PDB file of C-alpha atoms in Angstrom:
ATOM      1  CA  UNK A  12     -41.114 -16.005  34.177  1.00 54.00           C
ATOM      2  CA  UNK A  13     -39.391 -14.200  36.613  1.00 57.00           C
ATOM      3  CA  UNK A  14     -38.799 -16.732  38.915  1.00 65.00           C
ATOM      4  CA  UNK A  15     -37.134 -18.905  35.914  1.00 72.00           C
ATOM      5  CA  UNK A  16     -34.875 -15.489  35.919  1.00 73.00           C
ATOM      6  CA  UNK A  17     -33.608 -15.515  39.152  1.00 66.00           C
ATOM      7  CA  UNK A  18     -33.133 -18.949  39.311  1.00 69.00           C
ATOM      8  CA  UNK A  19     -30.826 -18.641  35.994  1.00 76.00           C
ATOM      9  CA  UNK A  20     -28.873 -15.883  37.885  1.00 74.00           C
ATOM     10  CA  UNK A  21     -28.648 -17.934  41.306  1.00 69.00           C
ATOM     11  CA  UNK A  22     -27.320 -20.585  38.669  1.00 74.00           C
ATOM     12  CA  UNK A  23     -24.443 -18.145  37.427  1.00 75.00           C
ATOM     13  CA  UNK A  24     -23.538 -17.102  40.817  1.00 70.00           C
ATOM     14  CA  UNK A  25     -23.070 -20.440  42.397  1.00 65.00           C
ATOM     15  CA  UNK A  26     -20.952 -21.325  39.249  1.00 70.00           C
ATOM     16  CA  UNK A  27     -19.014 -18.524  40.100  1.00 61.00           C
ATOM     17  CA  UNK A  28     -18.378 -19.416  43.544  1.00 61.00           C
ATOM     18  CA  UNK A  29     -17.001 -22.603  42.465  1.00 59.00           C
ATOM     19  CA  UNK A  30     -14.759 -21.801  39.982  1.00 54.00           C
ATOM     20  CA  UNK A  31     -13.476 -18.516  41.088  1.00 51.00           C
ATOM     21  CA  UNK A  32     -13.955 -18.444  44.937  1.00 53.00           C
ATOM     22  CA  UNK A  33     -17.083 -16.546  44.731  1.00 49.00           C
ATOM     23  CA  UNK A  34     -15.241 -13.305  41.874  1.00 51.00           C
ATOM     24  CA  UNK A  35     -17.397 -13.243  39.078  1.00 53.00           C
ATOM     25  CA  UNK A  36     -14.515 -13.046  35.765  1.00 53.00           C
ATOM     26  CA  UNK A  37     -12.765  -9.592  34.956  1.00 52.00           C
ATOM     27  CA  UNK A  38     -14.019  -7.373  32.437  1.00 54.00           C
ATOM     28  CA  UNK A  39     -11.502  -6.893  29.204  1.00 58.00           C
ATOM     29  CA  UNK A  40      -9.798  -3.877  29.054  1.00 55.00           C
ATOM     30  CA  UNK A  41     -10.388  -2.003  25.934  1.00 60.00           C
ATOM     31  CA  UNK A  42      -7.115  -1.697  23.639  1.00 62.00           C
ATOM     32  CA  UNK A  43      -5.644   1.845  24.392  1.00 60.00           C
ATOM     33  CA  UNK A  44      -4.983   3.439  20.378  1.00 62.00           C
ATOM     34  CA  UNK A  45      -0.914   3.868  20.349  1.00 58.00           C
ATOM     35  CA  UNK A  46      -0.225   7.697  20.286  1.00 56.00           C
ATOM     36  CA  UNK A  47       0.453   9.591  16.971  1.00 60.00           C
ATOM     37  CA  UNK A  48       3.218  11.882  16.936  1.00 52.00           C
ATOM     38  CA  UNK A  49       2.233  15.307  15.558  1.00 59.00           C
ATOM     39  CA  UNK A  50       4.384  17.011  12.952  1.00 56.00           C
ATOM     40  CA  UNK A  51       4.796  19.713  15.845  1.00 53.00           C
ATOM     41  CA  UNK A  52       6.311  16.635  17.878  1.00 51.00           C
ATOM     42  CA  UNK A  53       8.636  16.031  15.688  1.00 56.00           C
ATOM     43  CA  UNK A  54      11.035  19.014  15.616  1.00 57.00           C
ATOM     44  CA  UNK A  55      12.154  18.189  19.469  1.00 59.00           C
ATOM     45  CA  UNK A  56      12.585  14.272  18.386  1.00 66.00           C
ATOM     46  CA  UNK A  57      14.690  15.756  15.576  1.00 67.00           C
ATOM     47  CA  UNK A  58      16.797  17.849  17.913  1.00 68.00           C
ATOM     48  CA  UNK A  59      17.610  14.865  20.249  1.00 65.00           C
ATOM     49  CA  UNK A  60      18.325  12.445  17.190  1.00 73.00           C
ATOM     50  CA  UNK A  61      21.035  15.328  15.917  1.00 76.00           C
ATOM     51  CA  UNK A  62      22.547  15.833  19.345  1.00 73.00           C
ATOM     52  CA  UNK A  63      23.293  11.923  19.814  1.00 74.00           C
ATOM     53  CA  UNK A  64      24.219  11.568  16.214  1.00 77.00           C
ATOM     54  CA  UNK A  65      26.885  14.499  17.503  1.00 75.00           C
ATOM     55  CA  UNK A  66      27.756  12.814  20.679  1.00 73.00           C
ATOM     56  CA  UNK A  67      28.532   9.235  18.463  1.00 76.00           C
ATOM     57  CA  UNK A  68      30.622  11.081  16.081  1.00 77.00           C
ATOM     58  CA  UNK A  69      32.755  12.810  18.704  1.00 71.00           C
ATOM     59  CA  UNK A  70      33.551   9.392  20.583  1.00 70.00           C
ATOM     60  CA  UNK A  71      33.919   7.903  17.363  1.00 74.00           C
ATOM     61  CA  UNK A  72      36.599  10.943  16.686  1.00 70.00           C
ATOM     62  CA  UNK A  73      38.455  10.657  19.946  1.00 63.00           C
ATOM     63  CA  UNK A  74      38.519   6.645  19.554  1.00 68.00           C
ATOM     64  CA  UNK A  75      40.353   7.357  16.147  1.00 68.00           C
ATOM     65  CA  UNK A  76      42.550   9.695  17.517  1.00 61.00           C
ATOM     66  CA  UNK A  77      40.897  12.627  15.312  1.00 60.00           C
ATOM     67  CA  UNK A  78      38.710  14.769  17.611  1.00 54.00           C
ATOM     68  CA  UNK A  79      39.975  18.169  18.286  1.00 58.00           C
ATOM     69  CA  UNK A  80      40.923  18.712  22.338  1.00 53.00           C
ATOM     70  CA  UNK A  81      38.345  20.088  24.732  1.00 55.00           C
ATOM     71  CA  UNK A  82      40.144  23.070  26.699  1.00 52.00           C
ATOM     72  CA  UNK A  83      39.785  23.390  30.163  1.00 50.00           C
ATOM     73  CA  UNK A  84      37.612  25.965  31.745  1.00 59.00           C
ATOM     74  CA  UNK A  85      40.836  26.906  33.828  1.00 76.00           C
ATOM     75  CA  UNK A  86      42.330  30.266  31.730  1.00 81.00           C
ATOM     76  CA  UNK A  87      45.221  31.646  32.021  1.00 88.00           C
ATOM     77  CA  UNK A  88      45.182  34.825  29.289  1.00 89.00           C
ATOM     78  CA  UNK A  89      48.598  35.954  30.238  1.00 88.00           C
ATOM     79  CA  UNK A  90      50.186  32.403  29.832  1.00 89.00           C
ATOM     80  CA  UNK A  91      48.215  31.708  26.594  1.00 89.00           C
ATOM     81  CA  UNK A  92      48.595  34.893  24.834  1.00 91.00           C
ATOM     82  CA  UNK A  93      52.187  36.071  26.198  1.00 90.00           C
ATOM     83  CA  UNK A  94      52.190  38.609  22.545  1.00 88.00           C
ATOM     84  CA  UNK A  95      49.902  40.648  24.497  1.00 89.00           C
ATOM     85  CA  UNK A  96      50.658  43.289  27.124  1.00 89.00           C
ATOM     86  CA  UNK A  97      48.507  42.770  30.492  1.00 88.00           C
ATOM     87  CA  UNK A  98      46.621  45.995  29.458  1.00 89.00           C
ATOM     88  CA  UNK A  99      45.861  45.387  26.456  1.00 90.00           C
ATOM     89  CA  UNK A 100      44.614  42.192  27.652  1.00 91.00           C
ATOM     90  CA  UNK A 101      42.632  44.125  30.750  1.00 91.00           C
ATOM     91  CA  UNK A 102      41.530  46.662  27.686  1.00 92.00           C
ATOM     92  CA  UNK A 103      40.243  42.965  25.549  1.00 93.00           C
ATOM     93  CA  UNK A 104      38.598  41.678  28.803  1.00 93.00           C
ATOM     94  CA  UNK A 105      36.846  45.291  28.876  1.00 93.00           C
ATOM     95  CA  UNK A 106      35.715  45.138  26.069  1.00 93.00           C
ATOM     96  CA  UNK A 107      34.136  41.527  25.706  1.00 95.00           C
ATOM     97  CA  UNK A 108      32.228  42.252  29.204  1.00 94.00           C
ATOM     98  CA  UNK A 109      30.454  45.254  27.577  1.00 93.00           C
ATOM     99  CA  UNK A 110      29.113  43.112  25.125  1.00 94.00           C
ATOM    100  CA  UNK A 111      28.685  39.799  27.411  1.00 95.00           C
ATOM    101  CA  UNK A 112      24.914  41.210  28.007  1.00 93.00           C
ATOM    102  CA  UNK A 113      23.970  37.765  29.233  1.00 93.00           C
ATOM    103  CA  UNK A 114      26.783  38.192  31.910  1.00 94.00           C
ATOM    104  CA  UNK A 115      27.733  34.527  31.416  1.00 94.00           C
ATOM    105  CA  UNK A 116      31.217  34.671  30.395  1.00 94.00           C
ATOM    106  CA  UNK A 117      30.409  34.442  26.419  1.00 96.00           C
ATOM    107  CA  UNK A 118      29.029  36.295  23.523  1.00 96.00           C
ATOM    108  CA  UNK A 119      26.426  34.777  21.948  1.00 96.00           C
ATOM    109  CA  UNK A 120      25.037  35.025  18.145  1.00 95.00           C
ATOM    110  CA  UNK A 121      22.901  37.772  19.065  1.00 95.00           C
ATOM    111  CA  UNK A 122      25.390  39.469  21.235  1.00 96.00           C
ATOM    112  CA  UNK A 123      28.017  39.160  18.465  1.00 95.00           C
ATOM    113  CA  UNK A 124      25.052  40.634  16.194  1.00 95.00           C
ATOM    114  CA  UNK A 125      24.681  43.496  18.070  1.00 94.00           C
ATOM    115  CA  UNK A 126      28.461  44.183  18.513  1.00 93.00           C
ATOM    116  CA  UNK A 127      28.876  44.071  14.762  1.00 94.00           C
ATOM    117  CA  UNK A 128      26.137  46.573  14.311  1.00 93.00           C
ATOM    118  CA  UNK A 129      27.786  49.178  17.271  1.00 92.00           C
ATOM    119  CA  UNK A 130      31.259  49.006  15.478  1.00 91.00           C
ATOM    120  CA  UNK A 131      29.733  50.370  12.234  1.00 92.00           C
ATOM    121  CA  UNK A 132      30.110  46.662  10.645  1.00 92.00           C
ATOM    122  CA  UNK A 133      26.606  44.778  10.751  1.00 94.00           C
ATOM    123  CA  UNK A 134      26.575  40.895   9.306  1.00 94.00           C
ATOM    124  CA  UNK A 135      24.207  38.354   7.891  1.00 95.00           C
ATOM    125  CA  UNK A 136      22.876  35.686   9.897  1.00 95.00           C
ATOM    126  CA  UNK A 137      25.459  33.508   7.995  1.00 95.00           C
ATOM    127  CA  UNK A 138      28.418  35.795   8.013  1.00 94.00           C
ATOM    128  CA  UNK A 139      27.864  35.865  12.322  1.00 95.00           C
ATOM    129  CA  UNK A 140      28.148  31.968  12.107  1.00 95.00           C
ATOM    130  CA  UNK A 141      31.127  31.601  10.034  1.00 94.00           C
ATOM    131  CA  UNK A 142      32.594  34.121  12.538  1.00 95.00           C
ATOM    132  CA  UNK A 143      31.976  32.151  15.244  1.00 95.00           C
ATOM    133  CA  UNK A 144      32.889  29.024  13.538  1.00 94.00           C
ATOM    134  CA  UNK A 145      36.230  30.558  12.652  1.00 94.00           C
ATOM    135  CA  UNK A 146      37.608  30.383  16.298  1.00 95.00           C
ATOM    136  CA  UNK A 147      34.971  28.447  18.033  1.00 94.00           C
ATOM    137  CA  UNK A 148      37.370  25.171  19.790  1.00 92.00           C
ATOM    138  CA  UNK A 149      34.471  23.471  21.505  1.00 91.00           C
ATOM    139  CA  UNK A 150      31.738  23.671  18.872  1.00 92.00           C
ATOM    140  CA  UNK A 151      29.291  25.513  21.445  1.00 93.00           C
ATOM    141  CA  UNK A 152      28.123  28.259  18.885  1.00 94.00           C
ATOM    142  CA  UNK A 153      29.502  30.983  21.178  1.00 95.00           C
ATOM    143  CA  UNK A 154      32.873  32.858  21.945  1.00 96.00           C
ATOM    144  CA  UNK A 155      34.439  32.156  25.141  1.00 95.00           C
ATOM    145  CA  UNK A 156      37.432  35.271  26.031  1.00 95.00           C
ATOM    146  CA  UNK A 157      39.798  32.898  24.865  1.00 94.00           C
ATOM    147  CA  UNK A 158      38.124  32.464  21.325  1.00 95.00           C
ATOM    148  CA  UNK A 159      37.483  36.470  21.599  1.00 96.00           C
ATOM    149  CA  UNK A 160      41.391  37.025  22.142  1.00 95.00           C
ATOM    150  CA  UNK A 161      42.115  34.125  19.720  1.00 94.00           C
ATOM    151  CA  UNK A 162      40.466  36.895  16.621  1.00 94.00           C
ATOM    152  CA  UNK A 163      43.241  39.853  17.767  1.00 93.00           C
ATOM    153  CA  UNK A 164      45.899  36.987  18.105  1.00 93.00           C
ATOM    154  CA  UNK A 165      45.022  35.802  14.622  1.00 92.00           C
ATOM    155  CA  UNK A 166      44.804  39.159  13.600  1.00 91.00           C
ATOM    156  CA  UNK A 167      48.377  40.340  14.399  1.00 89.00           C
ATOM    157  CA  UNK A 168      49.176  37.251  12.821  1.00 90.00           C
ATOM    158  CA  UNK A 169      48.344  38.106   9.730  1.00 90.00           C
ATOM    159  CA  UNK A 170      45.512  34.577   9.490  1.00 91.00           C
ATOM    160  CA  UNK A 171      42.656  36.161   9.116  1.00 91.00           C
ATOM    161  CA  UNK A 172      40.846  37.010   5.584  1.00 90.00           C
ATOM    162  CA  UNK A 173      41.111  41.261   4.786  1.00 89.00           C
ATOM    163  CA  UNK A 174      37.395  40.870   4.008  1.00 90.00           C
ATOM    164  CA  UNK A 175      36.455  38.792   6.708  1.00 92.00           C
ATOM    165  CA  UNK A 176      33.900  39.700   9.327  1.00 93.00           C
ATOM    166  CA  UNK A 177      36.457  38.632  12.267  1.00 94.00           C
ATOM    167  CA  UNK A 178      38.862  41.333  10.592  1.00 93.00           C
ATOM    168  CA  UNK A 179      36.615  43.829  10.555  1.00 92.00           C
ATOM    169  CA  UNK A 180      35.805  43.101  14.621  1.00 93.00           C
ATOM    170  CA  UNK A 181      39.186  43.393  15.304  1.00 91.00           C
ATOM    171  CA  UNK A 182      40.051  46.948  13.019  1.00 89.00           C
ATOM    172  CA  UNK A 183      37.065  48.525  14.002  1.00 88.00           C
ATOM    173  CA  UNK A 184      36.852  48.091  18.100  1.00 83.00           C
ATOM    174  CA  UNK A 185      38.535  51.096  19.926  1.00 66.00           C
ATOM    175  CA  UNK A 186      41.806  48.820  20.769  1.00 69.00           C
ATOM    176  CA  UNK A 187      44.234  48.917  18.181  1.00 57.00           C
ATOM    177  CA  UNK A 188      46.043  45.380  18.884  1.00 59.00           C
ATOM    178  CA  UNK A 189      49.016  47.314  16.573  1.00 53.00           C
ATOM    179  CA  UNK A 190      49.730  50.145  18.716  1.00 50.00           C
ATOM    180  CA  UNK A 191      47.653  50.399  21.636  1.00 46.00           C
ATOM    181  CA  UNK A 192      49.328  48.111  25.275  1.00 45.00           C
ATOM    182  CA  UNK A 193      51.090  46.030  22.411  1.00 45.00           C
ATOM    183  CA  UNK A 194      54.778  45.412  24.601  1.00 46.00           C
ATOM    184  CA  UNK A 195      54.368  41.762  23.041  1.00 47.00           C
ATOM    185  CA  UNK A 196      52.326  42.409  19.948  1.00 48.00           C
ATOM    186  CA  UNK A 197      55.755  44.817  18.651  1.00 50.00           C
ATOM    187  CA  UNK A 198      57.802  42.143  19.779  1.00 51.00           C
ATOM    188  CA  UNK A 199      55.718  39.130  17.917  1.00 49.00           C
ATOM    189  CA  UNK A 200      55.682  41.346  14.704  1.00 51.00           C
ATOM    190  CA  UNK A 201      59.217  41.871  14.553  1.00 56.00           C
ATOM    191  CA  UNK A 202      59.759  38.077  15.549  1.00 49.00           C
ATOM    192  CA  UNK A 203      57.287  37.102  12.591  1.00 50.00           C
ATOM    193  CA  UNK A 204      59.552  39.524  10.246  1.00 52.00           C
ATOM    194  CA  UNK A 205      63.127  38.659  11.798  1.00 55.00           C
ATOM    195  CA  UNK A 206      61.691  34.529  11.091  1.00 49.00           C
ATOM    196  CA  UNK A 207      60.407  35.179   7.465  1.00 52.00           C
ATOM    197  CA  UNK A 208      64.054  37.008   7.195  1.00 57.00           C
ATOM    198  CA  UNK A 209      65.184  33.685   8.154  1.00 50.00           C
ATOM    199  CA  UNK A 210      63.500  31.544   6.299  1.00 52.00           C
ATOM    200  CA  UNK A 211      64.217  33.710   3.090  1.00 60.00           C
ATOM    201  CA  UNK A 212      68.334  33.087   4.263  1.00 58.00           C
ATOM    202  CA  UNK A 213      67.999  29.799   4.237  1.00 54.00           C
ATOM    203  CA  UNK A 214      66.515  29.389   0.825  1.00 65.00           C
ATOM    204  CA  UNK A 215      69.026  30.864  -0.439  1.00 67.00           C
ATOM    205  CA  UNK A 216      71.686  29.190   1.219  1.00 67.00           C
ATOM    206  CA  UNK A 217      69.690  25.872  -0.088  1.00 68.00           C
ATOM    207  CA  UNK A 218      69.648  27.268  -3.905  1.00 74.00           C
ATOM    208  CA  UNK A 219      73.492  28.370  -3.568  1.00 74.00           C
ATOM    209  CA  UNK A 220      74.319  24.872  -2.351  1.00 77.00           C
ATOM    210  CA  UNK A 221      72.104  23.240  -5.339  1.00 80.00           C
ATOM    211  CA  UNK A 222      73.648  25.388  -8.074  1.00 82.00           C
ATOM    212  CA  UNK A 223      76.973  24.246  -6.793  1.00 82.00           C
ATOM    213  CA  UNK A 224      76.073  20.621  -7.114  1.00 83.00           C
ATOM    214  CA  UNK A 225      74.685  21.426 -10.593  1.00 85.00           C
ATOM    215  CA  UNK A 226      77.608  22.992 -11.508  1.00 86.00           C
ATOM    216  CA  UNK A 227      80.039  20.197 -10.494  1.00 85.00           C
ATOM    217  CA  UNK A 228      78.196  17.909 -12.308  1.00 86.00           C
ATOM    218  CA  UNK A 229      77.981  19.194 -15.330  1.00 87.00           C
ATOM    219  CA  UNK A 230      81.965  19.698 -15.167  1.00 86.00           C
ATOM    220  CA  UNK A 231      82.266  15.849 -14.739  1.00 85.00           C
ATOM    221  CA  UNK A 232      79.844  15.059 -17.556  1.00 86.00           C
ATOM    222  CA  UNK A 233      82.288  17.423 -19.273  1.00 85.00           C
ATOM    223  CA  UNK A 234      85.528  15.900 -18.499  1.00 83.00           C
ATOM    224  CA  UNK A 235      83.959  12.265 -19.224  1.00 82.00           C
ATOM    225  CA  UNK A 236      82.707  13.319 -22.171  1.00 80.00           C
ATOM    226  CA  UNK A 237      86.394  14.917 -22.965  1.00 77.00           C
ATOM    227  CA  UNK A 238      87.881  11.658 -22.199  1.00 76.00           C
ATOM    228  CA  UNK A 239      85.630   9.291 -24.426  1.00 78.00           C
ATOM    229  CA  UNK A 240      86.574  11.643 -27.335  1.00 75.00           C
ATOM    230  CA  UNK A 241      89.847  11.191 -26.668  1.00 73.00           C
ATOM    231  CA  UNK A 242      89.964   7.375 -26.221  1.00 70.00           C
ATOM    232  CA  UNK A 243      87.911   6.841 -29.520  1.00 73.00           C
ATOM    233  CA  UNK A 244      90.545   8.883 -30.995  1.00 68.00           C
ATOM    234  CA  UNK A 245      93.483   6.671 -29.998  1.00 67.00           C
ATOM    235  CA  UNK A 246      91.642   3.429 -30.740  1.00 69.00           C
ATOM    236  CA  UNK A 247      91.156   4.388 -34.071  1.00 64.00           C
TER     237      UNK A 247
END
């Protein structure tokens, strides 16, 4: 019995030899089971989906002509904001550092957060992001110094809501943008008035000019009217 054995395996391995040059055949690999994503996997995926779904819309934006222009990092605060006096600018730049805890050139939610809550003015989680949102020009959820300055400029310029948290930023920090280093923030209110002055001059000019044309027509419906009557009259 066992010889019949080994002669059945001496079989095999000679068949081997012939076929395969002496390698008896490969074992299958099992099938490896595909991963399954975890529901804690799938935040991240989520994340990456929204950014590229971000990234498409820009280009799609800038193809149509429609996205909104990325400043460069280059900033030139005097330049930009020439309303503003150098010290009240050195005062601004003073007073976005203190609260730049990350010391990397912005103020983020939770820097704004605790800003709002030193000036006597905390917000909702909401209320900070609408704030930021407000002057944010490269959608990076933060303020750069130019979007900080942007809030006083907006500010002096009358755009920004009495009830708004950005209003409240700018009345309540310890530089008055109305009276403190302001050499061009006098000069841009009185420009703002001496324009609206303007403006209102020029309406009126425009109404004076349109009551005159209303006036001189109605005289020549008048005097056609006048002379109809007085045709009719000699026809008859």
């Amino acid at each position: 019995m066992a010889s019949e054995e080994l002669a059945s395996k001496l079989q095999r391995r000679l068949q081997w030899e012939e076929v395969d040059g002496g390698l008896p055949p490969a074992p299958r690999a099992a099938p490896v089971p595909e991963p399954q994503l975890q529901p804690s996997a799938w935040a991240p995926t989520a994340r990456a989906d929204a950014e590229l779904s971000a990234q498409l819309n820009r280009r799609l934006d800038i193809n149509e002509g429609a996205a909104r222009p990325r400043r460069c990092k280059v900033f030139h605060p005097y330049s930009e904001f020439p309303e503003f006096s150098r010290r009240l600018i050195k005062d601004l730049e003073s007073m976005f550092k203190l609260y730049d805890a990350g010391r990397d050139g912005f103020i983020d939610l939770m820097e704004l957060k605790l800003m709002m809550e030193k000036l006597g003015a905390p917000q909702t989680h909401l209320g900070l992001k609408s704030m930021i949102k407000e002057v944010d020009e490269d959608f990076d959820g933060k303020l750069s110094f130019r979007e900080f300055l942007l809030i006083f400029h907006k500010a002096a310029a009358g755009e920004l809501q009495e009830d708004s948290g950005l209003m409240a930023l700018a009345k309540l920090s310890e530089i008055d943008v109305a009276l403190e280093g302001v050499k061009g923030a006098k000069d841009f209110f009185e420009a703002k008035v001496q324009a609206l002055n303007c403006a209102s001059k020029f309406e009126a000019e425009l109404k004076a000019e349109q009551d005159e044309r209303k006036q001189a027509e109605e005289k020549r419906r008048l005097r056609q009217a006048a002379f109809r009557e007085l045709k009719a009259a000699f026809s008859t």
